[in-house]
Short mmCIF file of C-alpha atoms and ligand atoms in Angstrom, two decimals:
data_model
loop_
_atom_site.label_atom_id
_atom_site.label_comp_id
_atom_site.label_asym_id
_atom_site.label_seq_id
_atom_site.Cartn_x
_atom_site.Cartn_y
_atom_site.Cartn_z
CA MET B 1 0.00 0.00 0.00
CA SER B 2 1.23 3.49 -0.73
CA GLN B 3 2.71 5.50 2.10
CA GLU B 4 0.07 8.24 2.07
CA ARG B 5 -2.71 5.65 2.12
CA GLU B 6 -1.28 4.18 5.26
CA LEU B 7 -0.67 7.32 7.25
CA THR B 8 -3.48 9.44 8.65
CA VAL B 9 -3.78 12.28 11.13
CA LYS B 10 -5.60 9.89 13.44
CA LYS B 11 -2.61 7.53 13.38
CA LEU B 12 -0.29 10.41 14.20
CA TYR B 13 -2.47 11.23 17.21
CA LEU B 14 -2.45 7.57 18.29
CA LYS B 15 1.34 7.53 18.06
CA LEU B 16 1.44 10.69 20.13
CA THR B 17 -0.69 9.05 22.82
CA ASN B 18 1.64 6.10 23.11
CA ASN B 19 4.75 8.29 22.98
CA SER B 20 5.98 6.96 19.66
CA LEU B 21 5.61 10.10 17.57
CA GLU B 22 9.15 11.29 16.91
CA ASP B 23 10.10 14.87 16.34
CA GLY B 24 11.36 15.13 12.76
CA LYS B 25 9.46 12.09 11.49
CA GLU B 26 8.90 12.28 7.73
CA VAL B 27 5.26 12.10 6.71
CA VAL B 28 3.12 12.12 3.59
CA LEU B 29 -0.55 12.97 4.06
CA SER B 30 -3.50 13.55 1.75
CA GLY B 31 -6.56 15.57 2.65
CA TRP B 32 -8.44 18.84 2.38
CA ILE B 33 -7.72 22.47 3.17
CA ARG B 34 -9.91 24.07 5.82
CA SER B 35 -8.07 27.40 5.65
CA ASN B 36 -4.86 28.79 4.20
CA ARG B 37 -3.23 32.07 5.19
CA ASP B 38 0.26 33.44 4.96
CA ASN B 39 2.04 36.63 5.89
CA GLY B 40 4.53 36.72 3.05
CA SER B 41 7.23 34.63 4.69
CA VAL B 42 5.40 31.92 6.58
CA GLY B 43 2.04 30.28 5.86
CA PHE B 44 -0.42 28.08 7.77
CA ILE B 45 -2.85 25.54 6.40
CA ALA B 46 -5.59 24.10 8.61
CA PHE B 47 -5.66 20.59 7.22
CA ASN B 48 -8.12 17.75 7.68
CA ASP B 49 -7.82 14.30 6.15
CA GLY B 50 -11.14 13.09 7.52
CA SER B 51 -9.61 10.66 9.98
CA ASN B 52 -9.75 13.03 12.93
CA PHE B 53 -12.33 15.61 13.98
CA LYS B 54 -9.79 18.31 14.70
CA ASP B 55 -7.68 19.90 11.99
CA ILE B 56 -3.90 19.90 12.19
CA GLN B 57 -1.68 22.78 11.24
CA LEU B 58 0.68 22.62 8.29
CA VAL B 59 3.40 25.25 8.25
CA TYR B 60 5.25 26.34 5.12
CA THR B 61 8.01 28.87 4.62
CA LYS B 62 10.21 30.13 1.81
CA GLU B 63 12.30 27.01 2.42
CA THR B 64 9.33 24.90 1.32
CA LYS B 65 9.43 23.76 -2.30
CA ASN B 66 6.67 25.41 -4.35
CA TYR B 67 6.12 28.06 -1.67
CA GLU B 68 4.56 30.53 -4.12
CA THR B 69 2.11 27.93 -5.43
CA ILE B 70 1.15 26.65 -1.99
CA ARG B 71 0.21 30.21 -0.99
CA THR B 72 -2.52 30.16 -3.64
CA PHE B 73 -4.17 26.88 -2.56
CA ARG B 74 -7.80 27.52 -1.76
CA TYR B 75 -10.26 26.49 0.92
CA GLY B 76 -11.70 23.06 0.19
CA SER B 77 -9.01 21.94 -2.26
CA THR B 78 -7.57 18.45 -2.10
CA ILE B 79 -3.82 18.29 -1.48
CA LYS B 80 -1.01 15.87 -0.87
CA VAL B 81 1.69 17.10 1.46
CA PHE B 82 5.22 16.07 2.39
CA GLY B 83 6.75 17.23 5.62
CA LEU B 84 8.29 16.66 9.01
CA VAL B 85 6.52 16.30 12.34
CA LYS B 86 7.33 19.03 14.82
CA LEU B 87 6.29 18.32 18.37
CA THR B 88 4.91 21.45 20.03
CA PRO B 89 3.98 20.34 23.55
CA GLU B 90 3.84 23.94 24.76
CA ASN B 91 1.08 24.81 22.25
CA LYS B 92 -2.62 24.02 22.16
CA GLN B 93 -1.99 21.68 19.22
CA PRO B 94 0.55 19.12 20.38
CA PHE B 95 2.24 18.83 16.99
CA GLU B 96 2.32 20.42 13.55
CA ILE B 97 3.75 19.48 10.18
CA GLN B 98 6.52 21.56 8.62
CA LEU B 99 6.08 21.19 4.91
CA THR B 100 8.88 20.35 2.55
CA ASP B 101 6.49 20.26 -0.42
CA ALA B 102 2.80 20.11 -1.29
CA ILE B 103 0.88 19.35 -4.45
CA LEU B 104 -2.63 20.23 -5.50
CA LEU B 105 -4.69 17.14 -6.31
CA ASN B 106 -7.96 18.92 -7.02
CA ASP B 107 -8.70 22.61 -7.00
CA TYR B 108 -11.91 23.69 -5.30
CA ALA B 109 -14.21 25.14 -7.94
CA GLU B 110 -15.42 28.70 -7.31
CA ASP B 111 -19.02 27.66 -7.85
CA CYS B 112 -19.01 25.03 -5.10
CA PRO B 113 -22.16 25.63 -3.02
CA LEU B 114 -20.29 24.77 0.16
CA GLN B 115 -18.45 27.90 1.20
CA LYS B 116 -16.16 28.76 4.05
CA LYS B 117 -18.65 31.26 5.49
CA ARG B 118 -21.37 30.23 7.93
CA GLN B 119 -24.25 28.53 6.11
CA SER B 120 -27.64 27.62 7.58
CA PHE B 121 -28.58 24.02 8.41
CA GLU B 122 -31.48 24.38 6.02
CA PHE B 123 -29.23 25.31 3.16
CA LEU B 124 -26.80 22.54 4.02
CA ARG B 125 -29.64 19.98 3.96
CA ASP B 126 -30.00 20.79 0.29
CA ILE B 127 -26.38 19.85 -0.30
CA ALA B 128 -26.41 16.71 1.81
CA TYR B 129 -23.60 15.28 -0.34
CA LEU B 130 -21.22 18.05 0.70
CA ARG B 131 -22.24 18.80 4.27
CA PRO B 132 -20.17 15.99 5.89
CA ARG B 133 -17.19 18.29 5.27
CA THR B 134 -18.46 20.96 7.65
CA ASN B 135 -17.42 20.86 11.30
CA THR B 136 -20.95 20.34 12.57
CA PHE B 137 -21.77 17.40 10.32
CA ASN B 138 -18.33 15.96 10.69
CA ALA B 139 -19.01 15.86 14.44
CA VAL B 140 -22.60 14.56 14.05
CA PHE B 141 -21.64 11.63 11.84
CA ARG B 142 -18.66 10.72 14.01
CA VAL B 143 -20.91 10.59 17.05
CA ARG B 144 -23.47 8.62 15.05
CA ASN B 145 -20.78 6.06 14.26
CA VAL B 146 -19.56 5.78 17.85
CA LEU B 147 -23.13 5.41 19.12
CA ALA B 148 -23.83 2.57 16.70
CA TYR B 149 -20.67 0.86 17.92
CA VAL B 150 -21.35 1.30 21.62
CA ILE B 151 -24.92 0.05 21.28
CA HIS B 152 -23.61 -3.25 19.96
CA LYS B 153 -20.86 -3.20 22.59
CA TYR B 154 -23.34 -2.79 25.44
CA PHE B 155 -25.54 -5.62 24.27
CA GLN B 156 -22.74 -7.96 23.34
CA GLU B 157 -21.04 -7.45 26.69
CA ASN B 158 -24.30 -8.09 28.50
CA GLY B 159 -25.14 -11.39 26.84
CA PHE B 160 -27.63 -10.18 24.23
CA MET B 161 -27.76 -11.78 20.83
CA TYR B 162 -28.08 -9.66 17.68
CA VAL B 163 -30.89 -10.73 15.35
CA HIS B 164 -31.44 -9.50 11.80
CA THR B 165 -35.16 -9.00 11.47
CA PRO B 166 -36.64 -8.60 7.99
CA ILE B 167 -36.95 -5.30 6.16
CA ILE B 168 -39.70 -6.58 3.86
CA THR B 169 -42.56 -8.06 5.79
CA SER B 170 -46.23 -8.85 5.55
CA ASN B 171 -47.21 -7.33 8.90
CA ASP B 172 -47.79 -3.86 10.26
CA ALA B 173 -46.27 -4.55 13.67
CA GLU B 174 -47.66 -1.45 15.32
CA GLY B 175 -51.06 -1.76 13.68
CA ALA B 176 -51.07 1.97 13.03
CA GLY B 177 -51.53 1.68 9.26
CA GLN B 178 -48.45 3.73 8.50
CA VAL B 179 -46.67 1.30 6.20
CA PHE B 180 -44.98 1.80 2.85
CA HIS B 181 -46.22 -0.85 0.46
CA VAL B 182 -43.78 -2.94 -1.53
CA ALA B 183 -44.52 -4.36 -4.95
CA SER B 184 -42.53 -5.43 -7.99
CA ASP B 185 -45.41 -4.32 -10.18
CA LEU B 186 -47.64 -1.58 -8.87
CA LYS B 187 -50.58 -2.91 -10.87
CA LYS B 188 -50.36 -6.31 -9.23
CA PRO B 189 -49.29 -5.51 -5.68
CA ASN B 190 -49.71 -8.99 -4.22
CA GLU B 191 -48.30 -11.00 -7.08
CA PHE B 192 -44.62 -11.23 -6.25
CA PHE B 193 -44.86 -12.57 -2.70
CA ASN B 194 -48.34 -13.95 -3.13
CA SER B 195 -49.20 -11.66 -0.23
CA SER B 196 -49.31 -7.98 0.45
CA ALA B 197 -45.90 -6.70 1.43
CA CYS B 198 -44.56 -3.62 3.17
CA LEU B 199 -41.40 -2.15 4.66
CA THR B 200 -41.06 -2.90 8.35
CA VAL B 201 -42.23 -0.36 10.93
CA SER B 202 -40.60 -2.35 13.75
CA GLY B 203 -38.72 -5.61 14.15
CA GLN B 204 -40.38 -6.31 17.45
CA LEU B 205 -42.74 -9.12 16.54
CA HIS B 206 -40.00 -11.03 14.75
CA VAL B 207 -37.49 -10.49 17.51
CA GLU B 208 -39.95 -11.64 20.19
CA ALA B 209 -39.77 -15.13 18.70
CA PHE B 210 -35.99 -15.05 19.18
CA ALA B 211 -36.27 -13.86 22.79
CA LEU B 212 -38.32 -16.98 23.44
CA ALA B 213 -35.39 -19.05 22.16
CA PHE B 214 -32.30 -17.05 23.19
CA ARG B 215 -33.65 -15.08 26.18
CA ASP B 216 -31.92 -11.70 25.67
CA VAL B 217 -31.81 -10.45 22.09
CA TYR B 218 -31.87 -7.23 20.11
CA THR B 219 -32.38 -6.00 16.62
CA PHE B 220 -30.92 -2.75 15.30
CA GLY B 221 -31.83 -1.71 11.81
CA PRO B 222 -33.73 0.63 9.55
CA THR B 223 -37.47 1.08 9.98
CA PHE B 224 -39.95 2.94 7.80
CA ARG B 225 -43.09 4.88 8.56
CA ALA B 226 -45.47 6.49 6.10
CA GLU B 227 -46.52 8.93 8.76
CA ASN B 228 -47.40 12.28 7.25
CA SER B 229 -45.87 14.23 10.14
CA ASN B 230 -43.75 17.10 9.01
CA THR B 231 -42.03 17.75 12.32
CA THR B 232 -38.45 18.10 13.48
CA ARG B 233 -38.66 14.66 15.14
CA HIS B 234 -40.23 12.46 12.47
CA ALA B 235 -38.47 10.81 9.57
CA SER B 236 -39.93 8.36 7.06
CA GLU B 237 -36.83 6.19 7.36
CA PHE B 238 -35.05 5.93 10.69
CA TRP B 239 -33.06 3.40 12.66
CA MET B 240 -34.35 1.64 15.71
CA ILE B 241 -32.75 -0.40 18.47
CA GLU B 242 -35.11 -3.01 19.84
CA PRO B 243 -34.03 -5.27 22.67
CA GLU B 244 -36.37 -8.00 23.84
CA ILE B 245 -35.90 -9.84 27.13
CA ALA B 246 -37.55 -13.03 28.32
CA PHE B 247 -38.66 -13.66 31.91
CA ALA B 248 -38.85 -9.91 32.37
CA ASP B 249 -41.65 -7.52 33.29
CA LEU B 250 -42.10 -3.79 32.70
CA GLU B 251 -39.95 -2.93 35.69
CA ASP B 252 -37.04 -4.98 34.28
CA ASP B 253 -37.61 -3.31 30.93
CA MET B 254 -37.33 0.18 32.41
CA ASN B 255 -34.25 -0.80 34.39
CA LEU B 256 -32.63 -2.01 31.18
CA MET B 257 -33.56 1.18 29.32
CA GLU B 258 -32.08 3.33 32.05
CA SER B 259 -28.82 1.45 32.47
CA PHE B 260 -28.38 1.12 28.70
CA LEU B 261 -28.92 4.85 28.07
CA LYS B 262 -26.61 5.89 30.87
CA TYR B 263 -23.91 3.56 29.61
CA ILE B 264 -23.99 4.81 26.04
CA ILE B 265 -24.16 8.49 27.01
CA ASN B 266 -21.19 8.05 29.29
CA TYR B 267 -19.26 6.25 26.56
CA VAL B 268 -19.85 9.04 24.05
CA LEU B 269 -18.81 11.69 26.57
CA GLU B 270 -15.59 9.76 27.24
CA ASN B 271 -14.79 8.77 23.67
CA CYS B 272 -15.95 11.74 21.58
CA LYS B 273 -14.45 14.50 23.68
CA ASP B 274 -13.62 16.92 20.84
CA GLU B 275 -16.97 16.46 19.13
CA MET B 276 -18.96 16.82 22.35
CA GLU B 277 -16.97 19.90 23.29
CA PHE B 278 -17.91 21.32 19.89
CA PHE B 279 -21.64 20.67 20.43
CA ASN B 280 -21.52 22.13 23.90
CA THR B 281 -19.87 25.28 22.56
CA PHE B 282 -21.71 25.85 19.29
CA ILE B 283 -25.01 23.97 19.39
CA ASP B 284 -26.31 23.83 22.96
CA LYS B 285 -24.44 25.46 25.83
CA THR B 286 -26.39 23.44 28.39
CA LEU B 287 -25.53 20.09 26.80
CA PHE B 288 -22.87 18.92 29.26
CA ASP B 289 -24.98 19.93 32.26
CA LYS B 290 -27.96 18.12 30.80
CA LEU B 291 -26.06 14.91 30.00
CA HIS B 292 -24.20 14.80 33.31
CA ASN B 293 -27.50 15.29 35.06
CA VAL B 294 -28.86 12.26 33.20
CA LEU B 295 -25.92 10.16 34.33
CA ASN B 296 -26.30 11.18 37.95
CA THR B 297 -30.02 11.00 38.60
CA PRO B 298 -32.44 8.10 38.61
CA PHE B 299 -35.10 8.46 35.90
CA LYS B 300 -38.40 9.50 37.41
CA ARG B 301 -41.33 7.10 36.95
CA VAL B 302 -44.78 8.63 36.62
CA THR B 303 -47.98 6.86 35.58
CA TYR B 304 -50.08 8.18 32.73
CA THR B 305 -52.89 8.80 35.23
CA GLU B 306 -50.58 10.94 37.39
CA GLY B 307 -49.34 12.68 34.24
CA ILE B 308 -52.92 13.63 33.31
CA GLU B 309 -53.43 15.05 36.81
CA LEU B 310 -50.24 17.14 36.46
CA LEU B 311 -51.40 18.48 33.11
CA LYS B 312 -54.87 19.31 34.42
CA GLU B 313 -53.30 21.15 37.31
CA ALA B 314 -51.06 23.08 34.91
CA VAL B 315 -54.06 24.16 32.85
CA LYS B 316 -55.88 25.19 36.06
CA ASN B 317 -52.86 27.34 36.91
CA GLY B 318 -53.00 29.15 33.59
CA LYS B 319 -50.78 27.00 31.34
CA LYS B 320 -51.92 27.20 27.72
CA PHE B 321 -51.40 24.19 25.48
CA ASP B 322 -52.51 24.20 21.84
CA TYR B 323 -54.58 21.22 22.86
CA ASN B 324 -55.90 22.32 26.23
CA ASN B 325 -58.73 19.89 26.82
CA ILE B 326 -56.94 17.42 29.10
CA GLU B 327 -58.91 14.23 29.70
CA TRP B 328 -58.01 10.75 30.91
CA GLY B 329 -57.91 8.52 27.82
CA MET B 330 -56.44 11.07 25.44
CA ASP B 331 -53.23 10.43 23.55
CA LEU B 332 -50.68 12.94 24.81
CA GLN B 333 -49.40 15.46 22.28
CA SER B 334 -45.74 16.23 22.13
CA GLU B 335 -46.37 19.61 23.85
CA HIS B 336 -47.79 17.70 26.85
CA GLU B 337 -44.91 15.26 26.95
CA ARG B 338 -42.43 18.08 26.74
CA TYR B 339 -44.14 20.04 29.48
CA LEU B 340 -43.88 17.02 31.81
CA THR B 341 -40.24 16.23 31.08
CA GLU B 342 -38.99 19.80 30.66
CA GLU B 343 -40.95 21.74 33.23
CA VAL B 344 -42.19 19.29 35.85
CA VAL B 345 -39.47 16.63 36.06
CA LYS B 346 -36.68 18.64 34.38
CA GLY B 347 -34.98 15.46 33.20
CA PRO B 348 -35.68 12.03 31.70
CA MET B 349 -38.86 10.37 32.90
CA PHE B 350 -40.85 7.22 32.28
CA LEU B 351 -44.53 7.66 31.68
CA THR B 352 -46.20 4.30 32.36
CA ASP B 353 -49.48 2.40 32.29
CA PHE B 354 -51.37 4.03 29.43
CA PRO B 355 -55.04 3.49 28.56
CA LYS B 356 -55.16 0.33 26.46
CA GLU B 357 -57.17 2.04 23.69
CA ILE B 358 -54.30 4.33 22.70
CA LYS B 359 -51.56 1.70 22.65
CA ALA B 360 -50.56 -1.22 20.42
CA PHE B 361 -52.38 -4.57 20.51
CA TYR B 362 -49.47 -6.61 21.89
CA MET B 363 -49.12 -4.80 25.21
CA LYS B 364 -49.83 -6.59 28.48
CA GLN B 365 -53.17 -5.73 29.95
CA ASN B 366 -52.96 -4.61 33.59
CA SER B 367 -55.25 -6.07 36.24
CA ASP B 368 -57.32 -2.85 36.35
CA GLY B 369 -58.70 -3.86 32.95
CA LYS B 370 -58.18 -0.31 31.66
CA THR B 371 -54.45 0.17 31.23
CA VAL B 372 -51.49 -1.64 29.71
CA ALA B 373 -47.98 -2.26 31.09
CA ALA B 374 -46.28 0.13 28.69
CA CYS B 375 -43.83 2.95 29.14
CA ASP B 376 -42.55 5.87 27.10
CA LEU B 377 -39.22 7.41 28.01
CA LEU B 378 -39.48 11.19 27.64
CA VAL B 379 -36.48 13.50 27.56
CA PRO B 380 -36.19 17.30 27.51
CA GLY B 381 -35.80 18.83 24.07
CA VAL B 382 -36.98 15.75 22.18
CA GLY B 383 -39.99 14.28 23.99
CA GLU B 384 -40.48 10.54 23.38
CA ILE B 385 -37.20 8.79 22.69
CA CYS B 386 -38.13 5.18 23.62
CA GLY B 387 -41.35 3.24 23.72
CA GLY B 388 -41.56 -0.12 25.45
CA SER B 389 -43.88 -2.57 27.09
CA GLN B 390 -44.37 -5.89 28.70
CA ARG B 391 -45.95 -8.11 26.05
CA GLU B 392 -49.28 -9.83 26.48
CA GLU B 393 -48.27 -13.45 27.16
CA ASN B 394 -51.79 -14.73 27.81
CA TYR B 395 -52.99 -16.57 24.70
CA GLU B 396 -56.71 -16.00 25.27
CA VAL B 397 -56.37 -12.31 26.11
CA LEU B 398 -54.15 -11.62 23.11
CA LYS B 399 -56.36 -13.67 20.79
CA ALA B 400 -59.46 -11.74 21.86
CA LYS B 401 -57.67 -8.46 21.36
CA MET B 402 -56.43 -9.41 17.89
CA GLU B 403 -59.85 -10.64 16.86
CA GLN B 404 -61.39 -7.43 18.05
CA LEU B 405 -58.91 -5.46 15.93
CA GLY B 406 -59.10 -7.91 13.06
CA ASN B 407 -55.32 -8.23 12.65
CA GLU B 408 -54.94 -11.93 13.46
CA LYS B 409 -54.66 -13.00 9.82
CA GLY B 410 -51.00 -13.58 8.98
CA LEU B 411 -50.04 -13.21 12.64
CA GLU B 412 -51.16 -16.66 13.77
CA TRP B 413 -47.50 -17.52 14.35
CA TYR B 414 -47.19 -14.54 16.70
CA LEU B 415 -50.17 -15.67 18.70
CA ASN B 416 -48.87 -19.24 18.76
CA LEU B 417 -45.72 -18.06 20.54
CA ARG B 418 -47.99 -17.72 23.58
CA LYS B 419 -48.99 -21.36 23.33
CA TYR B 420 -45.71 -23.01 22.45
CA GLY B 421 -43.46 -22.38 25.44
CA GLY B 422 -44.35 -18.76 26.05
CA CYS B 423 -43.28 -16.72 29.04
CA ILE B 424 -43.53 -13.18 30.28
CA HIS B 425 -41.27 -10.95 28.23
CA SER B 426 -40.71 -7.29 27.54
CA GLY B 427 -38.84 -4.97 25.25
CA PHE B 428 -38.53 -1.51 23.90
CA GLY B 429 -37.64 0.50 20.84
CA LEU B 430 -35.18 3.36 20.97
CA GLY B 431 -35.21 5.77 18.03
CA PHE B 432 -31.56 6.00 17.02
CA ASP B 433 -31.86 9.34 15.23
CA ARG B 434 -33.77 10.90 18.12
CA LEU B 435 -31.07 9.61 20.43
CA ILE B 436 -28.51 11.49 18.34
CA MET B 437 -30.62 14.66 18.57
CA TYR B 438 -30.65 14.30 22.31
CA ILE B 439 -26.94 13.61 22.73
CA THR B 440 -25.71 16.30 20.33
CA GLY B 441 -28.32 18.99 20.95
CA ILE B 442 -29.09 19.10 17.21
CA SER B 443 -32.71 20.19 17.00
CA ASN B 444 -33.85 18.66 13.69
CA ILE B 445 -33.83 14.93 12.95
CA ARG B 446 -32.90 15.79 9.32
CA ASP B 447 -29.53 16.94 10.61
CA THR B 448 -28.71 13.65 12.32
CA GLN B 449 -29.16 11.42 9.26
CA PRO B 450 -26.75 11.19 6.32
CA TYR B 451 -29.57 11.39 3.76
CA PRO B 452 -32.89 12.20 5.45
CA ARG B 453 -36.16 10.95 3.97
CA THR B 454 -39.22 12.92 5.07
CA PRO B 455 -42.66 13.65 3.61
CA GLY B 456 -42.22 15.57 0.38
CA SER B 457 -38.45 15.12 0.32
CA LEU B 458 -36.42 12.32 -1.24
CA ARG B 459 -33.25 13.81 -2.64
CA TYR B 460 -30.07 11.83 -3.09
O1 4AD M 501 -42.99 3.93 20.03
P1 4AD M 501 -42.69 3.14 18.80
O2 4AD M 501 -43.65 3.22 17.68
O3 4AD M 501 -42.52 1.66 19.32
C1 4AD M 501 -42.34 0.55 18.53
O4 4AD M 501 -42.20 0.53 17.35
C2 4AD M 501 -42.22 -0.71 19.35
N1 4AD M 501 -42.46 -1.85 18.47
C3 4AD M 501 -40.87 -0.78 19.99
C4 4AD M 501 -40.64 -2.01 20.82
O5 4AD M 501 -41.24 -2.14 21.87
N2 4AD M 501 -39.78 -2.92 20.37
O6 4AD M 501 -41.25 3.55 18.24
C5 4AD M 501 -40.11 3.44 19.07
C6 4AD M 501 -39.25 4.68 18.95
C7 4AD M 501 -39.95 5.96 19.41
O7 4AD M 501 -39.90 6.11 20.79
C8 4AD M 501 -39.13 7.01 18.68
O8 4AD M 501 -37.93 7.31 19.37
C9 4AD M 501 -38.76 6.31 17.39
O9 4AD M 501 -38.90 4.93 17.61
N3 4AD M 501 -39.65 6.74 16.30
C10 4AD M 501 -39.29 7.58 15.31
N4 4AD M 501 -38.13 8.22 15.08
C11 4AD M 501 -38.07 9.00 14.00
N5 4AD M 501 -39.06 9.18 13.12
C12 4AD M 501 -40.25 8.55 13.31
N6 4AD M 501 -41.24 8.71 12.42
C13 4AD M 501 -40.40 7.71 14.45
N7 4AD M 501 -41.39 6.95 14.94
C14 4AD M 501 -40.92 6.37 16.05
MG1 MG M 502 -44.28 5.28 20.84
#
């Protein structure tokens, strides 16, 4: 492999950490210019090769070959540089590269829509193919990567087995009718599979079968919802993490959610220091306080019924919601959820035991006959980030419910799980993209996804 392919800024940093970066080491690097300025005798290039969030400084002087040409290199251009490492332990940047030579691999065209000046997130969304080169998106996608890794790490280290649930399926797991249909020929939608087919809204039903064979399992993959909600928190394609645990009730489920979230937040704070520092400085100045608070406090648990009382009280005391008619049995709007988590609890909270009419068919009916053993995890700034429940394990109860809803056809296998060696079991779904919003402080889900898909928008 060529020398420049092997060496990266990241590797130089790793060498520095284990004390093997020598002053005077010869290096060849390839990457992009973030800025270039010179004062007539010495010049500085902020250089990024993509391997490390932070730029490094390249220094060139009249001694450098091609000095006059290097001075003219523009922001965004691709370059290959040759130089010597200079350790600078007294400076903010622990080392820099003194250039012996540099060559232009690709000049940055004047008409490039990505410019050095500050550009709005909205504008950058339109050039999703270029925005990874900005500091903000560089940081977002690095954190996204680390989060995906640590999610697997947590589960693998805790004895969970990873299951690939199908993307194309015949069932609408949530029963909310928000599926995208799949067909090879739109005129004959059922022909290909000899059944109607859609993109999955959740891997839960499929992964439940695996929990009843492997005990602790999870699926982590893309999910799709044809929900016509044009909000900052809804995407038509998003990723979901869905653990499912056997011999576990709602309490166990909430304990898992809490320990899992705390673990991954802590890991990101420890392992993405530069990126998180960036978010805390430029995106949300309260981010570190908020995340440390999450690590240090137990998540509050409040029942839906108590939540309704709190909302009624708020309205009595003059609080104005867009939807102000608070009644037991209503589905909470995001303004209500956010009021509870942001203004009452001021931190993450579980809302539990919802009226059965507003929740999915598979949830365990409580002994009061009115509510189900479900929970939503609400967090400030985002609202619902996780939804979970204990699953109905009673064959007769589930059968009656499915018959009432008329969704038993095609889901006989799911019902049979209750007959063939069933047990109490629980699980939850964490929205990966909403998790990124929460951890980075980025306020629009479209800015957490590489190529967002939302109603009315399918570019790239
Ligand atoms: O609450 P939901 O619909 O729950 C389920 O799908 C269950 N089957 C999960 C389970 O128990 N295994 O979705 C779970 C989470 C939500 O809390 C939210 O974070 C995210 O998925 N989510 C969305 N994220 C982005 N865009 C959307 N349109 C989303 N819909 C749900
Ligand atoms: Mg939900």
